mmCIF file of C-alpha atoms in Angstrom:
data_model
loop_
_atom_site.group_PDB
_atom_site.id
_atom_site.type_symbol
_atom_site.label_atom_id
_atom_site.label_comp_id
_atom_site.label_asym_id
_atom_site.label_seq_id
_atom_site.Cartn_x
_atom_site.Cartn_y
_atom_site.Cartn_z
ATOM 1 C CA MET A 327 -41.874 33.248 -69.735
ATOM 2 C CA ASN A 328 -42.962 30.031 -71.468
ATOM 3 C CA GLU A 329 -46.675 29.412 -70.939
ATOM 4 C CA GLU A 330 -46.357 25.963 -72.369
ATOM 5 C CA ILE A 331 -43.492 23.559 -73.070
ATOM 6 C CA SER A 332 -43.371 21.150 -75.893
ATOM 7 C CA ILE A 333 -42.607 17.551 -74.825
ATOM 8 C CA ALA A 334 -42.546 15.306 -77.950
ATOM 9 C CA GLY A 335 -44.991 17.509 -79.769
ATOM 10 C CA VAL A 336 -47.363 17.780 -76.866
ATOM 11 C CA TYR A 337 -47.893 21.255 -75.288
ATOM 12 C CA VAL A 338 -47.777 20.930 -71.469
ATOM 13 C CA PRO A 339 -48.428 23.897 -69.172
ATOM 14 C CA THR A 340 -45.407 25.105 -67.478
ATOM 15 C CA PHE A 341 -47.217 25.122 -64.154
ATOM 16 C CA ALA A 342 -48.158 21.482 -64.413
ATOM 17 C CA LEU A 343 -44.683 20.589 -65.189
ATOM 18 C CA ALA A 344 -43.415 22.494 -62.243
ATOM 19 C CA CYS A 345 -45.797 20.568 -59.996
ATOM 20 C CA VAL A 346 -44.565 17.178 -61.195
ATOM 21 C CA CYS A 347 -40.847 18.416 -60.738
ATOM 22 C CA ALA A 348 -41.593 19.717 -57.295
ATOM 23 C CA LEU A 349 -43.510 16.564 -56.183
ATOM 24 C CA ALA A 350 -40.589 14.299 -57.359
ATOM 25 C CA ILE A 351 -38.028 16.698 -55.553
ATOM 26 C CA CYS A 352 -40.272 16.676 -52.349
ATOM 27 C CA PHE A 353 -40.605 12.852 -52.058
ATOM 28 C CA ALA A 354 -36.868 12.438 -52.669
ATOM 29 C CA THR A 355 -35.876 14.965 -50.136
ATOM 30 C CA SER A 356 -38.545 13.872 -47.621
ATOM 31 C CA ALA A 357 -37.347 10.174 -47.915
ATOM 32 C CA THR A 358 -33.577 11.161 -47.671
ATOM 33 C CA LEU A 359 -34.089 13.284 -44.613
ATOM 34 C CA ARG A 360 -36.181 10.479 -42.934
ATOM 35 C CA ARG A 361 -33.362 7.975 -43.664
ATOM 36 C CA LEU A 362 -30.198 9.888 -43.007
ATOM 37 C CA ALA A 363 -31.173 12.555 -40.513
ATOM 38 C CA VAL A 364 -30.604 11.716 -36.782
ATOM 39 C CA THR A 365 -33.472 13.761 -35.749
ATOM 40 C CA ASP A 366 -36.667 14.245 -37.821
ATOM 41 C CA VAL A 367 -36.878 17.736 -38.805
ATOM 42 C CA ARG A 368 -40.660 17.441 -39.135
ATOM 43 C CA LYS A 369 -41.117 16.842 -35.539
ATOM 44 C CA PHE A 370 -40.235 20.288 -34.658
ATOM 45 C CA ALA A 371 -43.015 21.724 -37.001
ATOM 46 C CA TRP A 372 -46.305 22.502 -35.443
ATOM 47 C CA HIS A 373 -48.227 20.492 -38.018
ATOM 48 C CA PRO A 374 -46.021 17.976 -40.032
ATOM 49 C CA ALA A 375 -48.423 17.780 -42.932
ATOM 50 C CA LEU A 376 -48.507 21.784 -43.128
ATOM 51 C CA PHE A 377 -44.813 21.691 -43.077
ATOM 52 C CA ASP A 378 -44.498 19.301 -46.012
ATOM 53 C CA PHE A 379 -47.176 21.291 -47.908
ATOM 54 C CA ALA A 380 -45.120 24.607 -47.324
ATOM 55 C CA ILE A 381 -41.883 22.810 -48.681
ATOM 56 C CA PHE A 382 -43.995 21.702 -51.635
ATOM 57 C CA VAL A 383 -45.047 25.208 -52.595
ATOM 58 C CA ILE A 384 -41.687 26.621 -52.258
ATOM 59 C CA LEU A 385 -40.312 23.959 -54.512
ATOM 60 C CA ILE A 386 -43.223 24.572 -57.124
ATOM 61 C CA ASN A 387 -42.079 28.265 -57.163
ATOM 62 C CA ILE A 388 -38.402 27.426 -57.717
ATOM 63 C CA SER A 389 -39.382 24.766 -60.392
ATOM 64 C CA TYR A 390 -41.557 27.367 -62.260
ATOM 65 C CA PHE A 391 -38.968 29.962 -62.183
ATOM 66 C CA VAL A 392 -36.282 27.608 -63.640
ATOM 67 C CA LEU A 393 -38.698 26.130 -66.161
ATOM 68 C CA GLY A 394 -39.723 29.827 -67.257
ATOM 69 C CA LYS A 395 -36.047 30.465 -68.061
ATOM 70 C CA LEU A 396 -35.812 27.688 -70.667
ATOM 71 C CA PRO A 397 -35.524 28.916 -74.126
ATOM 72 C CA SER A 398 -38.678 28.570 -76.335
#
């Protein structure tokens, strides 16, 4: 597991980079679902903001796993 990833000579924590990647994916997915979906998926959730946060946490976990597999 890489604890830090070097980007242009600057060491960035893997978790911070995973958060940025997950946030970008979350925004893109949310915008796409709102535009293309006939029914809003979030309206079936008990609390839409909590649903978005749960999706964000899942995406952080996936991004952290993928970034951890990168060669050092």
